[in-house]
Short mmCIF file of C-alpha atoms and ligand atoms in Angstrom, two decimals:
data_model
loop_
_atom_site.label_atom_id
_atom_site.label_comp_id
_atom_site.label_asym_id
_atom_site.label_seq_id
_atom_site.Cartn_x
_atom_site.Cartn_y
_atom_site.Cartn_z
CA UNK A 1 -15.61 31.14 -7.09
CA UNK A 2 -14.01 28.74 -4.67
CA UNK A 3 -15.76 25.47 -3.90
CA UNK A 4 -14.54 23.55 -0.84
CA UNK A 5 -14.10 19.84 -1.48
CA UNK A 6 -11.74 18.18 1.04
CA UNK A 7 -11.93 14.60 -0.22
CA UNK A 8 -9.25 11.98 -0.02
CA UNK A 9 -8.35 10.78 -3.50
CA UNK A 10 -8.34 7.16 -2.33
CA UNK A 11 -11.60 7.32 -0.40
CA UNK A 12 -13.38 4.94 -2.78
CA UNK A 13 -10.66 2.36 -2.23
CA UNK A 14 -10.71 2.94 1.53
CA UNK A 15 -14.45 2.33 1.64
CA UNK A 16 -14.15 -0.88 -0.35
CA UNK A 17 -11.27 -2.02 1.88
CA UNK A 18 -13.38 -1.44 4.99
CA UNK A 19 -16.12 -3.60 3.48
CA UNK A 20 -13.61 -6.35 2.69
CA UNK A 21 -12.27 -6.16 6.24
CA UNK A 22 -15.74 -6.51 7.75
CA UNK A 23 -16.55 -9.41 5.44
CA UNK A 24 -13.33 -11.29 6.22
CA UNK A 25 -13.81 -10.69 9.97
CA UNK A 26 -17.33 -12.14 9.84
CA UNK A 27 -15.85 -15.25 8.29
CA UNK A 28 -12.94 -15.43 10.75
CA UNK A 29 -10.40 -15.29 7.94
CA UNK A 30 -6.98 -13.79 8.62
CA UNK A 31 -5.80 -11.80 5.58
CA UNK A 32 -2.12 -11.28 4.94
CA UNK A 33 -0.81 -8.84 2.32
CA UNK A 34 2.68 -9.81 1.14
CA UNK A 35 4.65 -7.13 -0.71
CA UNK A 36 8.17 -6.66 -2.09
CA UNK A 37 10.10 -5.47 -5.10
CA UNK A 38 10.03 -7.90 -8.05
CA UNK A 39 11.86 -11.14 -7.40
CA UNK A 40 12.60 -10.85 -3.67
CA UNK A 41 11.13 -14.29 -3.18
CA UNK A 42 7.46 -13.81 -2.26
CA UNK A 43 6.20 -16.78 -4.26
CA UNK A 44 9.00 -19.07 -3.12
CA UNK A 45 8.40 -18.17 0.53
CA UNK A 46 4.67 -18.74 0.11
CA UNK A 47 5.20 -22.10 -1.62
CA UNK A 48 7.30 -23.27 1.34
CA UNK A 49 4.96 -21.73 3.90
CA UNK A 50 1.84 -23.30 2.40
CA UNK A 51 3.26 -26.81 2.28
CA UNK A 52 4.07 -26.47 6.00
CA UNK A 53 0.78 -25.00 7.24
CA UNK A 54 -1.70 -26.84 5.00
CA UNK A 55 -4.08 -28.56 5.65
CA UNK A 56 -4.00 -27.67 9.35
CA UNK A 57 -4.48 -24.00 8.43
CA UNK A 58 -6.85 -23.90 5.47
CA UNK A 59 -5.34 -21.33 3.15
CA UNK A 60 -6.05 -19.66 -0.17
CA UNK A 61 -3.98 -17.25 -2.22
CA UNK A 62 -4.73 -14.28 -4.45
CA UNK A 63 -1.65 -13.43 -6.49
CA UNK A 64 -1.20 -10.28 -8.52
CA UNK A 65 1.15 -9.92 -11.45
CA UNK A 66 1.06 -7.63 -14.43
CA UNK A 67 1.21 -10.67 -16.75
CA UNK A 68 1.42 -14.50 -16.71
CA UNK A 69 -0.02 -17.19 -14.45
CA UNK A 70 3.41 -18.54 -13.51
CA UNK A 71 3.06 -17.68 -9.83
CA UNK A 72 -0.41 -19.21 -9.58
CA UNK A 73 0.87 -22.44 -11.15
CA UNK A 74 3.70 -22.62 -8.61
CA UNK A 75 1.44 -21.87 -5.64
CA UNK A 76 -1.28 -24.34 -6.71
CA UNK A 77 1.07 -27.26 -6.13
CA UNK A 78 0.51 -26.79 -2.38
CA UNK A 79 -3.16 -27.71 -2.85
CA UNK A 80 -4.36 -24.27 -1.82
CA UNK A 81 -6.90 -22.62 -4.11
CA UNK A 82 -5.19 -19.82 -6.02
CA UNK A 83 -6.67 -16.91 -7.95
CA UNK A 84 -4.31 -15.14 -10.34
CA UNK A 85 -4.98 -11.48 -11.05
CA UNK A 86 -3.33 -10.05 -14.15
CA UNK A 87 -3.36 -6.30 -13.79
CA UNK A 88 -2.72 -5.69 -17.49
CA UNK A 89 -6.49 -6.05 -17.77
CA UNK A 90 -6.69 -3.07 -15.41
CA UNK A 91 -4.18 -0.93 -17.29
CA UNK A 92 -1.09 -2.72 -15.96
CA UNK A 93 -1.64 -1.53 -12.41
CA UNK A 94 1.35 -1.60 -10.13
CA UNK A 95 -0.69 -2.71 -7.12
CA UNK A 96 -3.83 -4.62 -6.15
CA UNK A 97 -6.73 -2.38 -5.17
CA UNK A 98 -9.53 -3.29 -2.75
CA UNK A 99 -12.17 -3.88 -5.45
CA UNK A 100 -9.85 -6.32 -7.22
CA UNK A 101 -9.53 -8.33 -3.99
CA UNK A 102 -13.28 -8.27 -3.50
CA UNK A 103 -13.76 -9.69 -6.99
CA UNK A 104 -11.08 -12.33 -6.58
CA UNK A 105 -12.42 -13.44 -3.19
CA UNK A 106 -15.75 -14.26 -4.85
CA UNK A 107 -13.97 -16.96 -6.84
CA UNK A 108 -12.80 -18.72 -3.68
CA UNK A 109 -14.86 -21.06 -1.52
CA UNK A 110 -14.46 -19.28 1.80
CA UNK A 111 -16.22 -21.93 3.93
CA UNK A 112 -13.72 -23.30 6.44
CA UNK A 113 -10.98 -20.96 5.25
CA UNK A 114 -8.57 -19.71 7.96
CA UNK A 115 -6.03 -17.73 6.00
CA UNK A 116 -6.12 -15.69 2.82
CA UNK A 117 -2.73 -14.64 1.53
CA UNK A 118 -2.45 -11.87 -1.03
CA UNK A 119 0.81 -11.80 -2.97
CA UNK A 120 0.83 -8.25 -4.25
CA UNK A 121 2.39 -7.06 -7.51
CA UNK A 122 6.18 -6.83 -7.23
CA UNK A 123 6.74 -3.16 -6.36
CA UNK A 124 8.19 -1.55 -3.25
CA UNK A 125 6.29 1.73 -3.60
CA UNK A 126 2.69 1.66 -4.76
CA UNK A 127 1.07 -1.32 -2.99
CA UNK A 128 1.87 0.32 0.36
CA UNK A 129 -0.58 3.09 -0.46
CA UNK A 130 -3.59 0.84 -1.08
CA UNK A 131 -5.56 -0.70 1.76
CA UNK A 132 -7.15 -3.97 0.61
CA UNK A 133 -8.86 -4.88 3.88
CA UNK A 134 -6.02 -7.03 5.17
CA UNK A 135 -5.19 -7.75 8.84
CA UNK A 136 -1.43 -7.62 8.46
CA UNK A 137 1.12 -6.52 5.94
CA UNK A 138 4.56 -7.96 5.46
CA UNK A 139 7.41 -6.89 3.23
CA UNK A 140 10.02 -9.24 1.80
CA UNK A 141 13.45 -7.83 1.14
CA UNK A 142 16.17 -10.02 -0.32
CA UNK A 143 19.68 -9.48 0.93
CA UNK A 144 20.81 -9.00 -2.67
CA UNK A 145 18.92 -5.69 -2.78
CA UNK A 146 21.17 -3.79 -0.37
CA UNK A 147 20.94 -2.73 3.28
CA UNK A 148 19.27 0.64 2.85
CA UNK A 149 15.97 -0.22 1.09
CA UNK A 150 13.94 0.52 4.24
CA UNK A 151 15.13 4.13 4.40
CA UNK A 152 14.71 4.59 0.67
CA UNK A 153 11.14 3.25 0.72
CA UNK A 154 9.95 4.34 4.17
CA UNK A 155 6.22 4.17 3.45
CA UNK A 156 6.37 0.45 2.74
CA UNK A 157 8.32 -0.24 5.92
CA UNK A 158 6.08 2.02 8.03
CA UNK A 159 3.00 0.24 6.72
CA UNK A 160 4.19 -3.33 7.33
CA UNK A 161 4.20 -5.15 10.67
CA UNK A 162 6.89 -7.62 9.69
CA UNK A 163 9.85 -7.88 7.34
CA UNK A 164 11.43 -11.01 5.93
CA UNK A 165 15.08 -10.59 5.03
CA UNK A 166 15.21 -13.34 2.43
CA UNK A 167 17.89 -15.21 0.46
CA UNK A 168 20.21 -15.39 3.48
CA UNK A 169 21.84 -18.41 1.80
CA UNK A 170 23.48 -15.86 -0.53
CA UNK A 171 25.19 -13.95 2.30
CA UNK A 172 28.58 -15.67 1.87
CA UNK A 173 28.72 -14.28 -1.67
CA UNK A 174 27.70 -10.71 -0.85
CA UNK A 175 29.14 -7.74 1.05
CA UNK A 176 25.87 -7.41 2.86
CA UNK A 177 25.82 -6.11 6.42
CA UNK A 178 22.82 -7.75 8.14
CA UNK A 179 23.28 -5.69 11.30
CA UNK A 180 23.19 -2.48 9.30
CA UNK A 181 20.04 -3.58 7.45
CA UNK A 182 18.39 -4.30 10.82
CA UNK A 183 19.46 -0.88 12.15
CA UNK A 184 17.91 0.88 9.18
CA UNK A 185 14.67 -1.06 9.58
CA UNK A 186 14.59 -0.24 13.29
CA UNK A 187 15.08 3.44 12.49
CA UNK A 188 12.17 3.52 10.03
CA UNK A 189 9.88 1.26 12.03
CA UNK A 190 11.04 0.69 15.61
CA UNK A 191 9.87 -2.66 16.95
CA UNK A 192 9.08 -4.17 13.54
CA UNK A 193 9.35 -7.97 13.52
CA UNK A 194 12.26 -9.05 11.34
CA UNK A 195 12.78 -12.64 10.15
CA UNK A 196 15.95 -13.78 8.44
CA UNK A 197 14.93 -16.45 5.95
CA UNK A 198 16.17 -18.52 3.09
CA UNK A 199 13.23 -19.77 1.07
CA UNK A 200 15.73 -21.93 -0.80
CA UNK A 201 17.07 -23.88 2.19
CA UNK A 202 14.09 -23.33 4.49
CA UNK A 203 16.29 -21.77 7.15
CA UNK A 204 14.52 -19.28 9.41
CA UNK A 205 11.04 -20.16 8.21
CA UNK A 206 10.02 -21.63 11.61
CA UNK A 207 9.66 -18.32 13.44
CA UNK A 208 7.93 -16.76 10.44
CA UNK A 209 5.41 -19.61 10.39
CA UNK A 210 4.84 -19.29 14.17
CA UNK A 211 4.13 -15.59 13.60
CA UNK A 212 1.40 -16.52 11.09
CA UNK A 213 -0.02 -19.31 13.27
CA UNK A 214 -0.45 -16.97 16.26
CA UNK A 215 -2.32 -14.42 14.21
CA UNK A 216 -4.55 -16.91 12.42
CA UNK A 217 -5.50 -18.46 15.79
CA UNK A 218 -6.21 -15.05 17.27
CA UNK A 219 -8.50 -14.09 14.39
CA UNK A 220 -10.40 -17.38 14.54
CA UNK A 221 -10.81 -16.86 18.32
CA UNK A 222 -12.23 -13.38 17.81
CA UNK A 223 -14.84 -14.73 15.41
CA UNK A 224 -15.94 -17.42 17.90
CA UNK A 225 -16.44 -14.78 20.58
CA UNK A 226 -18.55 -12.64 18.26
CA UNK B 1 3.70 4.48 -10.92
CA UNK B 2 -0.03 4.68 -10.23
CA UNK B 3 -0.10 8.44 -10.82
CA UNK B 4 -2.44 8.06 -13.81
CA UNK B 5 -4.99 6.31 -11.59
CA UNK B 6 -4.60 9.05 -8.99
CA UNK B 7 -4.96 11.72 -11.70
CA UNK B 8 -8.20 10.18 -12.97
CA UNK B 9 -9.54 10.04 -9.41
CA UNK B 10 -8.59 13.70 -8.85
CA UNK B 11 -10.42 14.65 -12.04
CA UNK B 12 -13.51 12.66 -10.99
CA UNK B 13 -13.60 14.30 -7.57
CA UNK B 14 -12.98 17.82 -8.89
CA UNK B 15 -15.58 17.43 -11.67
CA UNK B 16 -18.17 16.12 -9.23
CA UNK B 17 -17.55 19.16 -7.05
CA UNK B 18 -18.71 21.61 -9.73
CA UNK B 19 -22.13 22.81 -8.55
CA UNK B 20 -24.96 21.86 -10.97
CA UNK B 21 -25.74 25.51 -11.73
CA UNK B 22 -22.14 26.05 -12.85
CA UNK B 23 -21.89 23.11 -15.27
CA UNK B 24 -20.14 24.27 -18.40
CA UNK B 25 -17.94 26.72 -16.52
CA UNK B 26 -14.23 26.27 -16.64
CA UNK B 27 -12.34 25.19 -13.55
CA UNK B 28 -9.40 27.55 -13.14
CA UNK B 29 -7.62 25.90 -10.30
CA UNK B 30 -7.62 22.66 -8.33
CA UNK B 31 -5.99 22.77 -4.92
CA UNK B 32 -4.41 19.51 -3.79
CA UNK B 33 -2.64 18.48 -0.63
CA UNK B 34 -0.08 15.68 -0.89
CA UNK B 35 1.87 14.29 2.05
CA UNK B 36 5.59 13.74 1.60
CA UNK B 37 5.21 10.15 2.78
CA UNK B 38 2.60 9.25 0.17
CA UNK B 39 3.66 7.10 -2.76
CA UNK B 40 3.03 9.84 -5.32
CA UNK B 41 5.64 11.55 -7.42
CA UNK B 42 4.39 15.11 -7.87
CA UNK B 43 6.09 15.61 -11.25
CA UNK B 44 4.53 12.50 -12.76
CA UNK B 45 1.17 13.37 -11.26
CA UNK B 46 1.34 16.79 -12.93
CA UNK B 47 2.25 15.15 -16.22
CA UNK B 48 -0.66 12.69 -15.96
CA UNK B 49 -3.07 15.47 -15.01
CA UNK B 50 -2.06 17.46 -18.06
CA UNK B 51 -2.83 14.53 -20.37
CA UNK B 52 -5.95 13.29 -18.63
CA UNK B 53 -7.69 16.67 -18.35
CA UNK B 54 -7.83 17.20 -22.12
CA UNK B 55 -11.42 17.71 -23.27
CA UNK B 56 -12.70 18.01 -19.71
CA UNK B 57 -13.88 21.10 -17.78
CA UNK B 58 -10.47 20.93 -16.10
CA UNK B 59 -8.50 21.28 -19.34
CA UNK B 60 -7.16 24.70 -18.48
CA UNK B 61 -7.02 24.31 -14.74
CA UNK B 62 -3.85 24.92 -12.80
CA UNK B 63 -3.19 22.13 -10.33
CA UNK B 64 -1.74 23.66 -7.24
CA UNK B 65 -0.11 21.02 -5.08
CA UNK B 66 0.75 21.78 -1.48
CA UNK B 67 3.29 19.27 -0.20
CA UNK B 68 2.73 18.41 3.45
CA UNK B 69 5.71 17.55 5.64
CA UNK B 70 5.89 14.35 7.67
CA UNK B 71 5.10 15.28 11.27
CA UNK B 72 5.02 12.84 14.17
CA UNK B 73 4.10 13.14 17.83
CA UNK B 74 5.64 10.91 20.49
CA UNK B 75 3.01 8.98 22.47
CA UNK B 76 5.42 8.67 25.41
CA UNK B 77 6.60 12.25 25.98
CA UNK B 78 4.32 14.30 23.72
CA UNK B 79 7.15 15.83 21.67
CA UNK B 80 6.11 16.82 18.14
CA UNK B 81 8.59 17.20 15.31
CA UNK B 82 9.13 17.09 11.57
CA UNK B 83 10.53 13.72 10.52
CA UNK B 84 13.59 13.92 8.31
CA UNK B 85 15.81 11.24 6.76
CA UNK B 86 13.26 8.52 7.59
CA UNK B 87 14.11 8.45 11.30
CA UNK B 88 10.89 7.52 13.04
CA UNK B 89 12.17 7.72 16.60
CA UNK B 90 11.48 10.48 19.10
CA UNK B 91 14.52 12.80 19.24
CA UNK B 92 13.65 13.63 22.87
CA UNK B 93 13.13 10.24 24.49
CA UNK B 94 14.01 7.70 21.78
CA UNK B 95 10.57 6.09 21.72
CA UNK B 96 9.22 4.62 18.50
CA UNK B 97 5.63 4.76 19.75
CA UNK B 98 4.44 7.57 17.51
CA UNK B 99 1.29 9.13 16.29
CA UNK B 100 1.62 10.31 12.71
CA UNK B 101 0.19 13.84 12.54
CA UNK B 102 0.69 14.46 8.82
CA UNK B 103 2.50 13.24 5.73
CA UNK B 104 -0.02 10.78 4.22
CA UNK B 105 -2.40 13.36 2.72
CA UNK B 106 -3.76 12.80 -0.77
CA UNK B 107 -6.64 15.24 -0.81
CA UNK B 108 -8.54 17.44 -3.20
CA UNK B 109 -9.02 20.51 -0.99
CA UNK B 110 -10.97 22.90 -3.20
CA UNK B 111 -11.58 24.06 -6.75
CA UNK B 112 -11.79 27.57 -8.19
CA UNK B 113 -14.39 28.02 -10.93
CA UNK B 114 -14.40 30.95 -13.37
CA UNK B 115 -17.31 33.28 -12.70
CA UNK B 116 -17.36 34.83 -16.17
CA UNK B 117 -20.34 32.75 -17.22
CA UNK B 118 -22.46 33.75 -14.23
CA UNK B 119 -21.44 37.44 -14.24
CA UNK B 120 -21.99 37.73 -18.01
CA UNK B 121 -25.47 36.40 -17.53
CA UNK B 122 -26.07 39.05 -14.89
CA UNK B 123 -24.71 41.88 -17.05
CA UNK B 124 -27.03 41.13 -19.93
N1 GTP C 1 19.22 -18.19 -3.45
C1 GTP C 1 17.95 -17.95 -3.21
N2 GTP C 1 17.11 -17.72 -4.22
C2 GTP C 1 15.81 -17.46 -3.93
C3 GTP C 1 15.33 -17.45 -2.60
N3 GTP C 1 14.01 -17.14 -2.63
C4 GTP C 1 13.68 -16.99 -3.94
N4 GTP C 1 14.77 -17.19 -4.72
C5 GTP C 1 14.83 -17.11 -6.18
O1 GTP C 1 14.59 -15.77 -6.59
C6 GTP C 1 13.85 -15.73 -7.80
C7 GTP C 1 12.57 -14.93 -7.62
O2 GTP C 1 11.75 -15.58 -6.66
P1 GTP C 1 10.18 -15.45 -6.63
O3 GTP C 1 9.69 -16.27 -5.50
O4 GTP C 1 9.60 -15.71 -7.96
O5 GTP C 1 10.04 -13.90 -6.30
P2 GTP C 1 8.72 -12.99 -6.23
O6 GTP C 1 8.96 -11.98 -5.19
O7 GTP C 1 7.53 -13.84 -6.09
O8 GTP C 1 8.75 -12.32 -7.67
P3 GTP C 1 7.58 -11.49 -8.40
O9 GTP C 1 6.27 -12.14 -8.06
O10 GTP C 1 7.90 -11.57 -9.85
O11 GTP C 1 7.68 -10.09 -7.85
C8 GTP C 1 13.59 -17.18 -8.19
O12 GTP C 1 14.56 -17.59 -9.09
C9 GTP C 1 13.74 -17.92 -6.87
O13 GTP C 1 14.16 -19.26 -7.03
C10 GTP C 1 16.26 -17.70 -1.55
O14 GTP C 1 15.95 -17.70 -0.36
N5 GTP C 1 17.55 -17.95 -1.91
MG1 MG C 2 5.78 -13.89 -7.25
ZN1 ZN C 3 9.32 11.05 23.16
#
């Protein structure tokens, strides 16, 4: 006997993510989901970003890693409250799911918060599949990873609104074709915002920070209207 | 990499779909639909399903996975086509303003349950 089901496998996560989104909207908090393969420079970019936007933009961070609190220790120096998630407690998950964000957000004092940044687990595949209730998604790609990552991992690049091409200070030492990397990104996601950055030297971070500022201001404005 | 989590979710959904009066019956087949753009590797999902269904009503079920192509429709000129080689630009007018029609599916569509139990009961 055939029984019709037609249920999305991730519907529980989607429901939780929608609840997170409503909750963050009520509090006027802009939520940014930062993803990349391991070591592209997410934490370094966030360290630099936080020191430049705090305390004007009140920020907090949820950072996911399979193990260690190294990233949380680095990010805490900015003064922003940081919650470290170690997914080995959840079976070594390769991504942060919506219920994990909901739990972590409870540990943060949300009063007066403008921006919540989620540094996802280093992985260019899985996190793209899981809605966490964020407002925007960005992917960091270091120039040492090659020009064609966007076409090899299209879901991630389709799902993100912006891409940071990081570690540009290394370009003199690499045979990396920036123009080609931009062409590939434009092919996978036409119109995607692309920022060339060096988290090491700070070069290119200005336009990235303006991008965040605009969106945080917009979200806060929406809450005041409501 | 999260195929085990997906497999467990599939098993939950399929098990919950067994009607109460058919509890104890074996599920013969689970029909799934998986979009080519989803972050699921079908081979690893099959492997995880095989392990995770042990000692469940799905232990002997065949998991039939229909892979769904990535199809987009241009919002500018209406052209619809199957996306290949990760080119998300309209081949007719060049626009990148697209509506994704399919490719992200990750659905349990239906289950087939053996009727032996019920029919045996009727025969007796
Ligand atoms: N040269 C150079 N090195 C960088 C830059 N950004 C980050 N790094 C280095 O790259 C390494 C990894 O950086 P992280 O910031 O830890 O990367 P991540 O993406 O947070 O890594 P995971 O959280 O483990 O996935 C560190 O040694 C950084 O110092 C950059 O712009 N230029
Ligand atoms: Mg990190
Ligand atoms: Zn078109």
